[in-house]
mmCIF file with all atom_site columns, C-alpha atoms in Angstrom:
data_model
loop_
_atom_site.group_PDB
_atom_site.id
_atom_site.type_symbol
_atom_site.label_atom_id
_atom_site.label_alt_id
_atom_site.label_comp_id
_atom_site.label_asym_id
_atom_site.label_entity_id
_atom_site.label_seq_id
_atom_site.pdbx_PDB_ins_code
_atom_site.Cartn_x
_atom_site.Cartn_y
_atom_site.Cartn_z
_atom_site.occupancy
_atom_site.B_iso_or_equiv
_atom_site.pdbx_formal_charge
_atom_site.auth_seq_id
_atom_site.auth_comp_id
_atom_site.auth_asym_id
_atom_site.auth_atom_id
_atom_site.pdbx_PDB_model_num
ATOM 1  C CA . UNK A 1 1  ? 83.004 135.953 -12.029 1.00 0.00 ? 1  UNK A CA 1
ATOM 2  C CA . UNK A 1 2  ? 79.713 134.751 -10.730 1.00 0.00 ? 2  UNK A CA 1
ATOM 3  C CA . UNK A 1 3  ? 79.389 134.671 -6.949  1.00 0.00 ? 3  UNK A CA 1
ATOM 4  C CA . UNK A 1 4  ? 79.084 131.537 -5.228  1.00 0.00 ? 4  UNK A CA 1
ATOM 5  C CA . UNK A 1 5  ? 76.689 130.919 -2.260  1.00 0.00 ? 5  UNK A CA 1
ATOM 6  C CA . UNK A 1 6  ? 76.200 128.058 -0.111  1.00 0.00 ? 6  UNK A CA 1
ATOM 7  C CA . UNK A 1 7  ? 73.737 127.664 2.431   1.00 0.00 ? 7  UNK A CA 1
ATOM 8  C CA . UNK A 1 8  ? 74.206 124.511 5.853   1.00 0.00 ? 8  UNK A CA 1
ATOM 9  C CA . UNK A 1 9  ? 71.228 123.706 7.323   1.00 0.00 ? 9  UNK A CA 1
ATOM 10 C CA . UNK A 1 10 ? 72.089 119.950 8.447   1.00 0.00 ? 10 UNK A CA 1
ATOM 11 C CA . UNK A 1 11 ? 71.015 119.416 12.066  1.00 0.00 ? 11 UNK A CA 1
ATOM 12 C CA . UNK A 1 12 ? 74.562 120.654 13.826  1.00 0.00 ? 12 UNK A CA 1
ATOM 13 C CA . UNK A 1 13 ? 76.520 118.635 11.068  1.00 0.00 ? 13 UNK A CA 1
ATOM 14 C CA . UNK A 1 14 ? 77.464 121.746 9.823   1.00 0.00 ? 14 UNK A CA 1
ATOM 15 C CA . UNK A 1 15 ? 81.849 121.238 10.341  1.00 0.00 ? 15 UNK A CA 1
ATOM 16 C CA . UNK A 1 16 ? 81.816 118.349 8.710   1.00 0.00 ? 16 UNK A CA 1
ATOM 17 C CA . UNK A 1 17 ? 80.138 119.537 5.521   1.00 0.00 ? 17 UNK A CA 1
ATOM 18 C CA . UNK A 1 18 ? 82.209 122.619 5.621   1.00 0.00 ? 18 UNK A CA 1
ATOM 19 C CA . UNK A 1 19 ? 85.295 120.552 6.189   1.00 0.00 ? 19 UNK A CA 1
ATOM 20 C CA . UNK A 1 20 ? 83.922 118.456 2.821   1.00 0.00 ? 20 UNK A CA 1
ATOM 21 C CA . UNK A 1 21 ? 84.512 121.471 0.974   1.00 0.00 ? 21 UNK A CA 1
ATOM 22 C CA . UNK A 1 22 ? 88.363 120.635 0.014   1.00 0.00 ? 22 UNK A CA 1
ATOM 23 C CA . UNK A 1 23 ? 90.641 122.922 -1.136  1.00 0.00 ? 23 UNK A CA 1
ATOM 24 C CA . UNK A 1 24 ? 89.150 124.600 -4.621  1.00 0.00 ? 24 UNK A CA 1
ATOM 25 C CA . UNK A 1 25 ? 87.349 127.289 -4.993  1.00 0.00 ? 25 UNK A CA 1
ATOM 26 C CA . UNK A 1 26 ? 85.756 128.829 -1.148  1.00 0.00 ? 26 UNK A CA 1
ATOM 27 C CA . UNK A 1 27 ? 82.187 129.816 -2.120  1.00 0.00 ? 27 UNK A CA 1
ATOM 28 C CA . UNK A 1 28 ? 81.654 133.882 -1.252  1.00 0.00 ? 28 UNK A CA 1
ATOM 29 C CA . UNK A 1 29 ? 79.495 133.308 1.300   1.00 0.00 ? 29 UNK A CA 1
ATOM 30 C CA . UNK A 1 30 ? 78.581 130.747 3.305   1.00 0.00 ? 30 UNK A CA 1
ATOM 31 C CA . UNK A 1 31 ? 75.104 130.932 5.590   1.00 0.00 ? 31 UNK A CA 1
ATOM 32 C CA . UNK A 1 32 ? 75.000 128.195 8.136   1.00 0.00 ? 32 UNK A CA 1
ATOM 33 C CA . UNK A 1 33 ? 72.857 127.341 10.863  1.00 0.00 ? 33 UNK A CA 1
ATOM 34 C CA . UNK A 1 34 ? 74.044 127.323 14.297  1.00 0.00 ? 34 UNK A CA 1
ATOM 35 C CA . UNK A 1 35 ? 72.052 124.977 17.397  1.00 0.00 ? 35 UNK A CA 1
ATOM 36 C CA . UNK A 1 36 ? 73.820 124.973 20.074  1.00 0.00 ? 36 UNK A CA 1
ATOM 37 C CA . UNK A 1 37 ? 72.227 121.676 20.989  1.00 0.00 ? 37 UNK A CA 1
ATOM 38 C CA . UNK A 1 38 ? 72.871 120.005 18.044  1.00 0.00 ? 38 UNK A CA 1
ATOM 39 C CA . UNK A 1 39 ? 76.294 120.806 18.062  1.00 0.00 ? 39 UNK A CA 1
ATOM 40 C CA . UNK A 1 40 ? 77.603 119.583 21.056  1.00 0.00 ? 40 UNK A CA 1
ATOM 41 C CA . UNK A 1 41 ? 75.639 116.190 20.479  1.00 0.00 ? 41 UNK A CA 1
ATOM 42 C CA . UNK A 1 42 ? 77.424 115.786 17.082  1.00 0.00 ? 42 UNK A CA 1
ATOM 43 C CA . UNK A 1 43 ? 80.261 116.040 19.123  1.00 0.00 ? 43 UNK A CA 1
ATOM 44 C CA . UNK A 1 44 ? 81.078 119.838 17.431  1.00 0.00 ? 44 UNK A CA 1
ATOM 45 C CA . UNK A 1 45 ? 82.787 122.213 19.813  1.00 0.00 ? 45 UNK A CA 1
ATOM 46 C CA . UNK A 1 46 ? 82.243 126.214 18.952  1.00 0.00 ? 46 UNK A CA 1
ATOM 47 C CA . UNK A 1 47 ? 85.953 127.124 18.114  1.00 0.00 ? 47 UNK A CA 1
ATOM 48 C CA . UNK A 1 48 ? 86.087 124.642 15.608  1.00 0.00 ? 48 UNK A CA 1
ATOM 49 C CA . UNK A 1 49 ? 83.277 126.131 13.631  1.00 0.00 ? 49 UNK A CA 1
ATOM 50 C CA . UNK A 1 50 ? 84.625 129.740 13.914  1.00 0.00 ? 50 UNK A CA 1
ATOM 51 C CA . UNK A 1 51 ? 88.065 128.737 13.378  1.00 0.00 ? 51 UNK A CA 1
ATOM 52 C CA . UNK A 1 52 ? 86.970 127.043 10.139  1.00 0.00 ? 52 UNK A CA 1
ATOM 53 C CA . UNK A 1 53 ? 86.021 130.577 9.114   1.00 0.00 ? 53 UNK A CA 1
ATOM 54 C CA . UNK A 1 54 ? 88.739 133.023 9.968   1.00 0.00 ? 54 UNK A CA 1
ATOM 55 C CA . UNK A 1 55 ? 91.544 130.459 8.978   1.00 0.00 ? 55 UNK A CA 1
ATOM 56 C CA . UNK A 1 56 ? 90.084 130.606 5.242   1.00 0.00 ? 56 UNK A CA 1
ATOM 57 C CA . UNK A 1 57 ? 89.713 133.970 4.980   1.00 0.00 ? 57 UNK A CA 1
ATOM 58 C CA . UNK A 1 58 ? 86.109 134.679 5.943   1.00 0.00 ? 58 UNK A CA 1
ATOM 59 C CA . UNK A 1 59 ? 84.667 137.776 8.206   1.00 0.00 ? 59 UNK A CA 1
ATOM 60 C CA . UNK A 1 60 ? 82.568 135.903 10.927  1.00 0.00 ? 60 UNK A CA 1
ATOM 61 C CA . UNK A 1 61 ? 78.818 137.258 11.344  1.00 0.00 ? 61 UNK A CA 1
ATOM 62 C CA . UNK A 1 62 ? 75.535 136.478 12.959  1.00 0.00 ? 62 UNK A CA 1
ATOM 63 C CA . UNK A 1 63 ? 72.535 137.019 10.770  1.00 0.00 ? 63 UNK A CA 1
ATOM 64 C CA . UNK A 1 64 ? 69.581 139.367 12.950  1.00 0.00 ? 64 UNK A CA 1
ATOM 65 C CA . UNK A 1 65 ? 66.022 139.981 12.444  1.00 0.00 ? 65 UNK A CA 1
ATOM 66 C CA . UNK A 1 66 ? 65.712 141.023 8.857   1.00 0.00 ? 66 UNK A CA 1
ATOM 67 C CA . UNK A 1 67 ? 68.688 139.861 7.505   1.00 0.00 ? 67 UNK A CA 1
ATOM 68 C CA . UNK A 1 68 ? 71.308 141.958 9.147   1.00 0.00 ? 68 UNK A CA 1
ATOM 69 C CA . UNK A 1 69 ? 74.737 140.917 9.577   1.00 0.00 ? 69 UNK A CA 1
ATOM 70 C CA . UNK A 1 70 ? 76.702 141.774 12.656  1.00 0.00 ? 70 UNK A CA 1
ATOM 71 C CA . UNK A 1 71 ? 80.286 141.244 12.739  1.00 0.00 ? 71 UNK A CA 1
ATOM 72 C CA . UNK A 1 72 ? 81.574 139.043 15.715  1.00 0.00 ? 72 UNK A CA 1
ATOM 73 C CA . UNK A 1 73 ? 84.693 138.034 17.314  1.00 0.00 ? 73 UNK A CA 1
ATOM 74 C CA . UNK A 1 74 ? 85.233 134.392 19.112  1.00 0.00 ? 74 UNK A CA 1
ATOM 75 C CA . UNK A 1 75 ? 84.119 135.908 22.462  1.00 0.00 ? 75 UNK A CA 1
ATOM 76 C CA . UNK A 1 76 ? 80.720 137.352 20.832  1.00 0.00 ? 76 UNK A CA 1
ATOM 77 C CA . UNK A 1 77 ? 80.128 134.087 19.199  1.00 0.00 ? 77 UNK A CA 1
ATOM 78 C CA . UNK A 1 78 ? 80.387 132.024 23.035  1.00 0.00 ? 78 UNK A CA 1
ATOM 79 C CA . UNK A 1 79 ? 78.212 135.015 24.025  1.00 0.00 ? 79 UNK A CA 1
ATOM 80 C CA . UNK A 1 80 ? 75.410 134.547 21.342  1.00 0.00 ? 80 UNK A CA 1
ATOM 81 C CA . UNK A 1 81 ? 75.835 130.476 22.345  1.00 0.00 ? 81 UNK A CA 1
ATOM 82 C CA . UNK A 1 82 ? 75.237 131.520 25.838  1.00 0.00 ? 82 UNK A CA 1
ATOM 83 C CA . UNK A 1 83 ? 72.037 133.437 24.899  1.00 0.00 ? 83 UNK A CA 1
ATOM 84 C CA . UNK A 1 84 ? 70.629 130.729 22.712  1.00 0.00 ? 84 UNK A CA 1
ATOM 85 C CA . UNK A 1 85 ? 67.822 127.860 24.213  1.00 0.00 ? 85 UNK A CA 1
ATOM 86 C CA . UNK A 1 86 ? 68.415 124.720 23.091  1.00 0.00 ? 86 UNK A CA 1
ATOM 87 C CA . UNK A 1 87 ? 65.764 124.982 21.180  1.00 0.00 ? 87 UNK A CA 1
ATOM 88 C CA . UNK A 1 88 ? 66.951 127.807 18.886  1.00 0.00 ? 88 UNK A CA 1
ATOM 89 C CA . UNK A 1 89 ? 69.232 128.330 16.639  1.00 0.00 ? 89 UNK A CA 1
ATOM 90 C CA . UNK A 1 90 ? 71.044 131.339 14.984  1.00 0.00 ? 90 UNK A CA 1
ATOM 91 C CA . UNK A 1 91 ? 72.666 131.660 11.176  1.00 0.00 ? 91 UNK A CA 1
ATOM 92 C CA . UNK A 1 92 ? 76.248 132.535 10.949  1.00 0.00 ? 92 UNK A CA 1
ATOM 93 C CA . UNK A 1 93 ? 77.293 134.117 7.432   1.00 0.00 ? 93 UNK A CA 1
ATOM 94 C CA . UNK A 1 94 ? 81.017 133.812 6.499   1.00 0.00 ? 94 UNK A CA 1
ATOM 95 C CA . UNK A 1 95 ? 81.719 136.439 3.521   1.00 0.00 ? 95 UNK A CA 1
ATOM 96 C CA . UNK A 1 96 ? 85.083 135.523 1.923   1.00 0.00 ? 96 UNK A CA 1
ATOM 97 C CA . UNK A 1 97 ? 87.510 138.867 1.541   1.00 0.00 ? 97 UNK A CA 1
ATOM 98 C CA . UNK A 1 98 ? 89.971 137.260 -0.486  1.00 0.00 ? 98 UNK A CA 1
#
C-alpha cells in the first residue's frame, strides 16, 4: 500500500488539525511544526500534542539539522521546549508502527 504523509505547519494550531483527523486510516508519518509560542497562545499545552502521538501508535521524534530524526520521550520533548526562543520552532515527526 502506498504510504501516506502529512505535513502541519499551521501557526501552533497543530492539535486541532491532528485531532480533525478522525478515526480512518493514521497517515505513516506525520511532520509537524512545533513553536512553543504559538502553542501556548492557542491555548495548546505540550502533553497534549505528544500524547496525541503515542496513544495512536506513533514513535515520537524531533527532526535535526539535515533531516535526522531523534527519538524522544515526554521529558526530552519539555527539554527541547525549554531550549527553544520564542521565536523558533522545531518539527516533530510521528512514524506510525502499526
Amino acid at each position: 500500500a502506498a504510504k501516506i504523509v502529512l505535513k502541519i505547519d499551521v501557526e501552533g494550531f497543530e492539535l486541532p488539525v491532528l485531532k480533525g483527523i478522525g478515526t480512518g486510516r493514521l497517515p505513516d508519518c506525520i511532520i509537524a511544526e512545533y513553536n512553543p509560542k504559538w502553542q501556548r497562545a492557542g491555548g495548546f499545552a505540550a502533553p497534549d500534542f505528544y500524547e496525541w502521538f503515542s496513544s495512536r501508535g506513533y514513535r515520537f521524534h524531533i527532526m535535526g539539522a539535515g533531516g535526522t530524526l531523534t527519538p524522544v520521550s515526554l521529558e526530552r520533548f519539555y527539554q527541547a521546549i525549554e531550549a527553544t526562543s520564542d521565536t523558533d520552532s522545531f518539527d516533530v515527526v510521528g512514524l506510525h508502527h502499526a
